[in-house]
CSV table of C-alpha atoms and ligand atoms in Angstrom, one decimal:
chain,number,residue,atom,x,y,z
A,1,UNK,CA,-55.9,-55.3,55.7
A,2,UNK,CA,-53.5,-52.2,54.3
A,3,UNK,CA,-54.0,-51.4,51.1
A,4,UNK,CA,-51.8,-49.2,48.7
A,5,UNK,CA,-52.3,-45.7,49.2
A,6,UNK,CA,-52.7,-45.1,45.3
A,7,UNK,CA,-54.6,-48.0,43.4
A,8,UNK,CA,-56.6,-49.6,46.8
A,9,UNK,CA,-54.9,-53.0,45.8
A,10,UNK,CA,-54.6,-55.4,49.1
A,11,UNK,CA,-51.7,-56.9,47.4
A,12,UNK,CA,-48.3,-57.0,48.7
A,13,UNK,CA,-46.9,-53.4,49.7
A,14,UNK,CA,-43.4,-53.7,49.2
A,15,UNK,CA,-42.2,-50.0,50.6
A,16,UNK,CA,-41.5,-47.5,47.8
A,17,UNK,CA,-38.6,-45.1,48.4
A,18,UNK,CA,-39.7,-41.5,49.2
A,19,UNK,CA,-37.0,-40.4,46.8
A,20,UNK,CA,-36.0,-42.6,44.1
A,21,UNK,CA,-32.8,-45.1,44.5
A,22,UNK,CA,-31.2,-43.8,41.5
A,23,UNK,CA,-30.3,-40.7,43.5
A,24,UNK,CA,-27.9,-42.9,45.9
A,25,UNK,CA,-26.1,-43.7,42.8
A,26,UNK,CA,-25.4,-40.0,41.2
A,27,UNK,CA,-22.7,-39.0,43.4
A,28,UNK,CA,-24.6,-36.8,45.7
A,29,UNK,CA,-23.3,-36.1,49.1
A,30,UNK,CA,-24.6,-38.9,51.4
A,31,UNK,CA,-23.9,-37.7,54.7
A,32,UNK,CA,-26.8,-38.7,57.3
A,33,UNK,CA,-29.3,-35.8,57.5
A,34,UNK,CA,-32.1,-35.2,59.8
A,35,UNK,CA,-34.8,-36.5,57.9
A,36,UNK,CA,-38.3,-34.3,57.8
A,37,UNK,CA,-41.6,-35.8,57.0
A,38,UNK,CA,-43.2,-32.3,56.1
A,39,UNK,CA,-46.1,-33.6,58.0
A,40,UNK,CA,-49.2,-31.0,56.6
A,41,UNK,CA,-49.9,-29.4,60.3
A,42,UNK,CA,-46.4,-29.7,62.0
A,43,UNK,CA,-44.6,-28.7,58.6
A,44,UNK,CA,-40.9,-30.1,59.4
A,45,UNK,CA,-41.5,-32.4,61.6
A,46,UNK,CA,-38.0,-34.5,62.5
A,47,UNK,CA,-38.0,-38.4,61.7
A,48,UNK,CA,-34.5,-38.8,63.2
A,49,UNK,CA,-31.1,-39.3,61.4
A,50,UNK,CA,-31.1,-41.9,58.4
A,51,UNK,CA,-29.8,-42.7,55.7
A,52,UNK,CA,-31.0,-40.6,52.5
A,53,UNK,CA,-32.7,-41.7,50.2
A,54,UNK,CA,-33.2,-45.3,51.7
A,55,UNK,CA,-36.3,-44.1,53.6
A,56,UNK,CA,-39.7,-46.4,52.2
A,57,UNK,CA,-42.9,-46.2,53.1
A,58,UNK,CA,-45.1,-49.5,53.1
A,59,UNK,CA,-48.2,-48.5,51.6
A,60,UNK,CA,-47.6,-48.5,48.0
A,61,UNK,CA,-47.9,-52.2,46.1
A,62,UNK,CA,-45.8,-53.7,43.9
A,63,UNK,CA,-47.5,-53.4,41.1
A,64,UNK,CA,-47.6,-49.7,41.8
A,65,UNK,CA,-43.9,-49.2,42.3
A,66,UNK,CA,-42.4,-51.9,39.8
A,67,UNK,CA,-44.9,-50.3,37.1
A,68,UNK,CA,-45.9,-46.5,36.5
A,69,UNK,CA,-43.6,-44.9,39.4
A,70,UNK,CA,-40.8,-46.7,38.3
A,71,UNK,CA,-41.3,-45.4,34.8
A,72,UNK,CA,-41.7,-41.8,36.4
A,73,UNK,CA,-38.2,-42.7,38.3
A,74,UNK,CA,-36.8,-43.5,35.1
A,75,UNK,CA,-37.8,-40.1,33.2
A,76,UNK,CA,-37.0,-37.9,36.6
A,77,UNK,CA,-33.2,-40.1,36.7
A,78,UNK,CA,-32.3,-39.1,33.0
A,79,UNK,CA,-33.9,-35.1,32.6
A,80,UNK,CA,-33.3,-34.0,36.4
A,81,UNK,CA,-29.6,-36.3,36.9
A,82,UNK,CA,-27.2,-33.0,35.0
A,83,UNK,CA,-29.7,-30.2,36.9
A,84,UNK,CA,-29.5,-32.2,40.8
A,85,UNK,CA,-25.1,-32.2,40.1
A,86,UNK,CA,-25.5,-28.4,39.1
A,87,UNK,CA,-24.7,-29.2,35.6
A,88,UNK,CA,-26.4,-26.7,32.5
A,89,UNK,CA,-28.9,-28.1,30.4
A,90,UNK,CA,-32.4,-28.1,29.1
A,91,UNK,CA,-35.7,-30.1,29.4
A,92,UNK,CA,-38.1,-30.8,25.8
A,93,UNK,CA,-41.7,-29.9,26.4
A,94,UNK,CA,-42.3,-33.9,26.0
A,95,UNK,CA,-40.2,-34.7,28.9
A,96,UNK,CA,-42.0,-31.7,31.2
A,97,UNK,CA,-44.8,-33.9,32.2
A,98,UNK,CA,-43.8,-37.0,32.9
A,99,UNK,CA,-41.7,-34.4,35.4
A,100,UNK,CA,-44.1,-32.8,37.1
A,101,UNK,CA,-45.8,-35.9,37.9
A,102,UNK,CA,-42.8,-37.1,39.7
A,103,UNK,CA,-43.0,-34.2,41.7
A,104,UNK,CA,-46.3,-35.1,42.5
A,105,UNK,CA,-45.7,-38.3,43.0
A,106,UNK,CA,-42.8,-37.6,45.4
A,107,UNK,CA,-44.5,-34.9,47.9
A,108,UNK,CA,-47.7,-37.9,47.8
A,109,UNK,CA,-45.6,-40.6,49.3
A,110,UNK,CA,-43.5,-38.4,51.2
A,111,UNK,CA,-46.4,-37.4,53.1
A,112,UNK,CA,-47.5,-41.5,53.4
A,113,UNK,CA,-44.2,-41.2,56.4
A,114,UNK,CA,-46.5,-39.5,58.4
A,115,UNK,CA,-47.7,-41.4,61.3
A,116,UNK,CA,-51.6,-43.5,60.3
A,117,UNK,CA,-52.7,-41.7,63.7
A,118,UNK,CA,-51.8,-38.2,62.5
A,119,UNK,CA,-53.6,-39.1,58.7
A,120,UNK,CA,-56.6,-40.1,60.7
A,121,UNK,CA,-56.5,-36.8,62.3
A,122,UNK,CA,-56.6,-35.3,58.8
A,123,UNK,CA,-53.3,-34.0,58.8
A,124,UNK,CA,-52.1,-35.9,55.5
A,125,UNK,CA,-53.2,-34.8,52.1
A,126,UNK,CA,-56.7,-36.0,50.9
A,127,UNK,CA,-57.2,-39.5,50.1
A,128,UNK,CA,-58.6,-38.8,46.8
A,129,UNK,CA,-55.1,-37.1,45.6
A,130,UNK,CA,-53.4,-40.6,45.2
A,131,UNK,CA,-56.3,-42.2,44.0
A,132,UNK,CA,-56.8,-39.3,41.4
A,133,UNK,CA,-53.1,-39.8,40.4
A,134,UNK,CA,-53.5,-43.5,39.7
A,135,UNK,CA,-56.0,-43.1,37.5
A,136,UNK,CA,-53.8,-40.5,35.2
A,137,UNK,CA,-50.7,-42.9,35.9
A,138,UNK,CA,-50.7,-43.6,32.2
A,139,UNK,CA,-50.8,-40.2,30.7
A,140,UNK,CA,-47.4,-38.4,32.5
A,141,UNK,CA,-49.7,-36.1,33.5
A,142,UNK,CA,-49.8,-34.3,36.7
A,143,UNK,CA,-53.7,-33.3,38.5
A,144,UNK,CA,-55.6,-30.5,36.8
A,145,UNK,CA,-55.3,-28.0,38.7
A,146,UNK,CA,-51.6,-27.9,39.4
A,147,UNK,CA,-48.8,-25.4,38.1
A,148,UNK,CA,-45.1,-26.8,38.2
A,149,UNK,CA,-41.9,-24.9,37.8
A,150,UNK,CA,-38.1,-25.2,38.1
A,151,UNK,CA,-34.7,-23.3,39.6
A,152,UNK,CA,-31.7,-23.0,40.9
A,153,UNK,CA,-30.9,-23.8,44.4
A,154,UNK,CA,-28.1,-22.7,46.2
A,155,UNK,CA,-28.1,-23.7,49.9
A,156,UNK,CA,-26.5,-26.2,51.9
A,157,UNK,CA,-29.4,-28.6,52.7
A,158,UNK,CA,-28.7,-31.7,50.2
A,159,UNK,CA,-32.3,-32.6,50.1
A,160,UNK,CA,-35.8,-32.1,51.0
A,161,UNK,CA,-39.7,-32.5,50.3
A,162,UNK,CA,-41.9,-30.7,51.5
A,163,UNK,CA,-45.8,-30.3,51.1
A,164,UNK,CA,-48.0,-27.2,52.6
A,165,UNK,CA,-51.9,-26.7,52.6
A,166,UNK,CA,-52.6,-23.6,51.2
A,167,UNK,CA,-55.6,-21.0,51.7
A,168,UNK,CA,-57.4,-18.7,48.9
A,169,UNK,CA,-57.9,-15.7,50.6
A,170,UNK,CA,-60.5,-13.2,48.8
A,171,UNK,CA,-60.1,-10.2,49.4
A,172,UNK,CA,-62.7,-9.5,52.6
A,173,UNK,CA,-63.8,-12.7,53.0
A,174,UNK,CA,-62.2,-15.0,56.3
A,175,UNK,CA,-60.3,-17.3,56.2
A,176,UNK,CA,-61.7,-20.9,54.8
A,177,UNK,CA,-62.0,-23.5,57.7
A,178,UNK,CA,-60.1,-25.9,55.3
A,179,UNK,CA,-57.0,-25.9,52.4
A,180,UNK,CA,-58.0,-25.5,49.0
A,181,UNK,CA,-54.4,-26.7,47.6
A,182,UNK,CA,-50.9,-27.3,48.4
A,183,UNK,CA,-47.3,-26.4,47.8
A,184,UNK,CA,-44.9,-29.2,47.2
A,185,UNK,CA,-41.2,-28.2,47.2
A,186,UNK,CA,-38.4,-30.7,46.7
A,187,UNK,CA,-35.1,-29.6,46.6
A,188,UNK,CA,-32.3,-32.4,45.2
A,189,UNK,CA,-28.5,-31.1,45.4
A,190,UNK,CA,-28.8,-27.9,43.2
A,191,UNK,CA,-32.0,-28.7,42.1
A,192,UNK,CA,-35.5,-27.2,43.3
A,193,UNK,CA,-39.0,-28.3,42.1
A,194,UNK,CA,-42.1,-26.2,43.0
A,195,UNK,CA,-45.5,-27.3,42.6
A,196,UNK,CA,-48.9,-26.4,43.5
A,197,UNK,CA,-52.1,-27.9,43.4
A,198,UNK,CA,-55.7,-26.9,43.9
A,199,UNK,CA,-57.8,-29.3,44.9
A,200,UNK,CA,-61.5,-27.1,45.4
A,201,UNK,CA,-60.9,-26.4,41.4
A,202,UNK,CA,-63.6,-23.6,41.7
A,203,UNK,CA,-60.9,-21.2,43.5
A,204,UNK,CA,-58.2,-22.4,41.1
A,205,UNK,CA,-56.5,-19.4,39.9
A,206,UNK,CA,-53.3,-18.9,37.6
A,207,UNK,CA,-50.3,-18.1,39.8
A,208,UNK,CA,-46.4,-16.9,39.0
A,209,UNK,CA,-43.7,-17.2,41.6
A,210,UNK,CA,-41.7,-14.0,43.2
A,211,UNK,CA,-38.4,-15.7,41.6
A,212,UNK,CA,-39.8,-15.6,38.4
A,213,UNK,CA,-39.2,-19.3,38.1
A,214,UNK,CA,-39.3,-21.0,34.3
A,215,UNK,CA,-42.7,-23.0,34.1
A,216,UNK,CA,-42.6,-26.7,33.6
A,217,UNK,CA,-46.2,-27.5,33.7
A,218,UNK,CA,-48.4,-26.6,31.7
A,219,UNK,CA,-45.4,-26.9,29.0
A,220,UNK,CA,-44.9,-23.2,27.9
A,221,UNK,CA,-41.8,-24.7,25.6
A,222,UNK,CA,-38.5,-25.6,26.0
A,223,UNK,CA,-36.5,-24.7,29.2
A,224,UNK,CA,-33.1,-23.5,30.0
A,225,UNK,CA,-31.8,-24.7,33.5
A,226,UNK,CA,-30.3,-22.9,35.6
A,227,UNK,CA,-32.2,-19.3,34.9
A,228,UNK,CA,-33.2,-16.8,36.8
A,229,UNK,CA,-32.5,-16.4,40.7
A,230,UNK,CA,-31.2,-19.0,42.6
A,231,UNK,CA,-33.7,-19.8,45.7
A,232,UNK,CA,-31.5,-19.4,49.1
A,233,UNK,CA,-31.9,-20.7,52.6
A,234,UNK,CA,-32.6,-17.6,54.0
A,235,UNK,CA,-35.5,-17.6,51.4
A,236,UNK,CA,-35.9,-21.8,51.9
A,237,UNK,CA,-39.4,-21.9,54.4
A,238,UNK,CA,-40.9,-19.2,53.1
A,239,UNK,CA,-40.7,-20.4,49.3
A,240,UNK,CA,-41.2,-24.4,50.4
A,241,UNK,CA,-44.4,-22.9,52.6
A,242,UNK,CA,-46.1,-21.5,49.3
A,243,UNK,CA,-45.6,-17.8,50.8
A,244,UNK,CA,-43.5,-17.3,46.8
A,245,UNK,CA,-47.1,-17.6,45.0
A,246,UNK,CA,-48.2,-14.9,43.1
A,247,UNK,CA,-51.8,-15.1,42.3
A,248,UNK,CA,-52.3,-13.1,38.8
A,249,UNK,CA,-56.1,-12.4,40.0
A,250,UNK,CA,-56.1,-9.1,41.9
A,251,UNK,CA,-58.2,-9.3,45.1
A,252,UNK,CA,-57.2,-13.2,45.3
A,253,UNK,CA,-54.4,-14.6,47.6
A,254,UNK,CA,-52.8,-17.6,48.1
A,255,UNK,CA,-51.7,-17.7,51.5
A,256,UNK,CA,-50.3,-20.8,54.0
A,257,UNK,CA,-53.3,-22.3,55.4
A,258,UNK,CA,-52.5,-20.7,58.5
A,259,UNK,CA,-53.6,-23.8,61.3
A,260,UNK,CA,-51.2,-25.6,59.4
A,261,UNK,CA,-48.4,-23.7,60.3
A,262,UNK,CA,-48.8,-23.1,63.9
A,263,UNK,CA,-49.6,-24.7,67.5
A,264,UNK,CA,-52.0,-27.6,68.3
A,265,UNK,CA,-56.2,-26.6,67.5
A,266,UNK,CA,-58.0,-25.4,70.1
A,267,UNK,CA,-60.8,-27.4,71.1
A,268,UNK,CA,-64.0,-27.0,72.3
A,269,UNK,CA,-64.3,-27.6,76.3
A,270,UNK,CA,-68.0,-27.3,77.7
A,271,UNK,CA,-69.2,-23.4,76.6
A,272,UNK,CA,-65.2,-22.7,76.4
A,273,UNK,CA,-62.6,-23.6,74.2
A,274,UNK,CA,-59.0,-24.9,74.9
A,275,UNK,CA,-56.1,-23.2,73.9
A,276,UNK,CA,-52.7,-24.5,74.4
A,277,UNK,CA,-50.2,-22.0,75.4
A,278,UNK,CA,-47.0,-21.3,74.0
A,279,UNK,CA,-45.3,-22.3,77.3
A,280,UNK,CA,-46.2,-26.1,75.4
A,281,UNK,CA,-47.3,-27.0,79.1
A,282,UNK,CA,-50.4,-25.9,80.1
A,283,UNK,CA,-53.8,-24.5,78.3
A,284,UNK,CA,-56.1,-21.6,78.8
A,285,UNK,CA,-59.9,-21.3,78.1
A,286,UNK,CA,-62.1,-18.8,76.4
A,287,UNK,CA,-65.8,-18.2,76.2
A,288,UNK,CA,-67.2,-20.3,72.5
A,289,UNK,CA,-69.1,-16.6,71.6
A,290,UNK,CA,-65.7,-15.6,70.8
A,291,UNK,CA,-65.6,-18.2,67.9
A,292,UNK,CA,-69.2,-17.0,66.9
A,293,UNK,CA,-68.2,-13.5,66.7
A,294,UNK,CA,-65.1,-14.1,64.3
A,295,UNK,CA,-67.3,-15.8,62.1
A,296,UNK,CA,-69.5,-12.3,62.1
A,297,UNK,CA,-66.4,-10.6,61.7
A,298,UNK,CA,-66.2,-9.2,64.9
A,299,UNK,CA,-62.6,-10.4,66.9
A,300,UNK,CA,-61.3,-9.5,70.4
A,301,UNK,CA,-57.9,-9.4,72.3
A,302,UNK,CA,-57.5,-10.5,76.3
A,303,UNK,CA,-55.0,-11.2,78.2
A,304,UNK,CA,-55.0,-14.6,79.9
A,305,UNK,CA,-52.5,-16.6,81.8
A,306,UNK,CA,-51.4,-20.3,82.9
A,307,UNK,CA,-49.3,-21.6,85.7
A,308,UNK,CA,-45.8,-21.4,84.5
A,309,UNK,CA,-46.4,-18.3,85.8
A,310,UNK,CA,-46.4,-17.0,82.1
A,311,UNK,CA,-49.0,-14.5,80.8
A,312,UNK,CA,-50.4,-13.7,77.6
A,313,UNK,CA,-52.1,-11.4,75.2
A,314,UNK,CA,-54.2,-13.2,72.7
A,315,UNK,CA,-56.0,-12.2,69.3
A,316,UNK,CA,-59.0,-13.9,68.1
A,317,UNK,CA,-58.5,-14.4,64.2
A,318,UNK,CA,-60.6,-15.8,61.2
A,319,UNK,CA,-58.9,-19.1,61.8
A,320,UNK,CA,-58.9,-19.3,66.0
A,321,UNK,CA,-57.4,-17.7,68.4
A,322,UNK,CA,-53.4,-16.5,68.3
A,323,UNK,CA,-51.3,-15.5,71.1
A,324,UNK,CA,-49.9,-12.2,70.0
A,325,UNK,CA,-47.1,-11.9,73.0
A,326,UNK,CA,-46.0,-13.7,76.4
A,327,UNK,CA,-44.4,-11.7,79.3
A,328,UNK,CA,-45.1,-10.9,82.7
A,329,UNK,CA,-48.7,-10.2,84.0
A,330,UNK,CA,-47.5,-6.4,84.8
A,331,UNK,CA,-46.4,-6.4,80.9
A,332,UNK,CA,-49.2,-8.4,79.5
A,333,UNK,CA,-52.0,-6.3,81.3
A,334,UNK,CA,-50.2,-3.0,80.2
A,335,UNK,CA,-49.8,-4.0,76.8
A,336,UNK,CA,-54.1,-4.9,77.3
A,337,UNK,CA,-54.9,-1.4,78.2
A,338,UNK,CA,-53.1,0.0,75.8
A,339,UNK,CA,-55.4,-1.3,73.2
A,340,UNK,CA,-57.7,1.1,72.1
A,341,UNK,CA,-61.4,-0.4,71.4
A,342,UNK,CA,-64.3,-0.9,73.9
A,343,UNK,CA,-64.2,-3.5,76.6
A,344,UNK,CA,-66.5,-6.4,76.6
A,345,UNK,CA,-67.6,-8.1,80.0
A,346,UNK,CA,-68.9,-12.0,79.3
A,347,UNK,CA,-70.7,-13.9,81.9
A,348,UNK,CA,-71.3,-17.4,82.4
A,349,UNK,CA,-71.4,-19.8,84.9
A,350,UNK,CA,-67.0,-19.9,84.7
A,351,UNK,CA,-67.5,-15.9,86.1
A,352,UNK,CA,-66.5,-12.9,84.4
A,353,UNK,CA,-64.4,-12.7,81.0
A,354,UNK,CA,-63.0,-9.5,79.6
A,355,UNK,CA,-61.7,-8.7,76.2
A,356,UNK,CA,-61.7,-6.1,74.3
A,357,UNK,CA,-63.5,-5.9,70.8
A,358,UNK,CA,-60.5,-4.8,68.1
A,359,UNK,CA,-60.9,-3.0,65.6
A,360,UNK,CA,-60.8,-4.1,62.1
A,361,UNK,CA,-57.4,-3.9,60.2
A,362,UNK,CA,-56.3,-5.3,56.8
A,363,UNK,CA,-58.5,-5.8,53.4
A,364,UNK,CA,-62.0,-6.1,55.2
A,365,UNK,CA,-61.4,-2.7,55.5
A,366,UNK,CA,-60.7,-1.2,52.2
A,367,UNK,CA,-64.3,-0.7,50.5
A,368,UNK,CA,-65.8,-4.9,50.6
A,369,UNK,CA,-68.1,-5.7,53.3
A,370,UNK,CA,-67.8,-9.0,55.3
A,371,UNK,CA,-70.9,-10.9,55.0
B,401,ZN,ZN1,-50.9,-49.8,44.0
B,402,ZN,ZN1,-47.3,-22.6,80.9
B,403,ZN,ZN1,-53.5,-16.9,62.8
């Protein structure tokens, strides 16, 4: 039996609204737009043209939606109403959490649209986030862990939500094999809402954006809206893909969590592992000690090929393997050869593989050493 995705109730789910109703009723422009789930791995993702604002997911309950979200609608309606129609105002420090937390609460069951199949598959947020939410429901509080804040936006998409995993990148270290946070980005008329979350709250650092965006949560005081820079499209996926954080600690980043943002995983395949191509058509395979060496640091370019006829130059990375161009064979191979760094021969029972071992580039470099 479906339960709701916040309190575990199996009573009735009566489809909340990703965005609230109220915002039908402000006098926003309600022209169909391509709706986008922001699906975690496939960031974007198009749900076809509906109606805004009417869109509901089923797996919140009544009790749920008639009760503590509908008082967070309520709050959101009166403080964020002026800000959405591009009107000047401000926003108390008492009104700033019950704010954030409809932020939260927004990018949550905006990510519910995606598909139960793709959730299983782990591309959803965690679970735990909705139920860790309910329990606070009373205290217009967002999680610990999270940092808010609030602009100006001034580009010609009427709406959006958004949510991105997020990696913390020390300095030297790979890449983690999971996200320790997310981004949450809704924008609302002339409104934009930034939030971030960490959710391993041992790698929690304090963070700034690059717009220099007034803080709503934690409360630093009162705040003035609109200040600072407006946030444009041409700035839009970058900012709503968390690439705007700032981390305050020095040799800590924050950083997309990269799988997120690109092709389908590569799997493992019998001593070789699957990559799909960019042709979207066809995969090619590489030896598994490739993966073992990138977790020693140690990564390798080769040039492979699939039956398009389409060849390509691929990277092994901290996170997988990353095609780095696609042309011709004659292009691909010279592009190969021109890399410097010694060249490996593997054998296994598939034949003969060659790559070539690159050489390290980026902060591994600069005094650390990788473990
Ligand atoms: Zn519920
Ligand atoms: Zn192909
Ligand atoms: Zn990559």
């Amino acid at each position: 039996m479906p339960t709701c995705a916040f309190c575990d109730s199996s009573g009735k789910l009566t489809g909340e609204h990703v965005l609230g109703g109220w915002l039908s009723k402000i006098g926003l422009d309600l022209v169909p737009v391509p709706h986008s789930a922001g699906q975690l791995n496939r960031i974007g993702r198009e749900l076809g043209v509906r109606p805004p604002f009417r869109q509901k997911v089923r797996e919140v309950c009544g009790t749920c939606n008639n009760g503590w979200m509908s008082k967070l609608e309520g709050v959101a309606r009166r403080v964020l109403t002026p800000f959405i129609l591009g009107e000047p105002g401000a926003i108390s420090p008492e009104d700033q959490g019950a704010v954030a937390t409809w932020i939260q609460k927004t990018a949550l069951t905006a990510m519910l649209v995606s598909s139960e199949e793709d959730r299983k598959g782990g591309y959803g947020l965690p679970a735990s986030e909705y139920h860790a939410l309910y329990a606070l429901r009373d205290k217009a509080q967002p999680l610990p862990g999270s940092q808010f804040w609030i602009g100006r936006y001034n580009g010609v998409r009427s709406w959006s939500v958004r949510a991105t995993p997020l990696a913390v990148r020390v300095n030297g270290l790979p890449e983690p094999d999971r996200p320790q946070g997310y981004a949450m980005t809704i924008l609302l008329g002339q409104l934009v809402l930034h939030g971030l979350r960490f959710t391993t709250p041992s790698l929690q650092v304090e963070v700034s954006t690059g717009l220099d965006l007034p803080q709503l949560w934690p409360p630093a005081g009162p705040i003035m809206w609109p200040s600072r820079q407006p946030l444009d499209d041409d700035a839009f996926l970058g900012f709503a893909g968390g690439k705007d954080f700032r981390s305050t600690e020095k040799h800590i980043e924050l950083r997309p969590w990269r799988p997120a943002t690109e092709l389908t995983p590569s799997q493992a395949v019998g001593g070789m592992i699957e990559l799909p191509t960019i042709c979207g058509k066809h995969v090619v395979y590489y030896p598994t000690v490739l993966v073992d060496e990138a977790t020693r640091g140690r990564f390798y370019a080769f040039g492979t090929a699939c039956a398009c006829p389409m060849a390509y130059l691929i990277h092994t990375e901290p996170d997988g393997a990353h095609c780095k161009a696609a042309d011709t064979a004659e292009a691909i191979s010279e592009l190969y050869e021109a890399l410097p760094g010694e060249e490996h021969a593997i054998e296994d029972q598939y034949g003969v593989f060659r790559c070539k071992q690159l050489t390290v580039s980026g902060p591994a470099q600069s005094g650390k050493a990788t473990p």
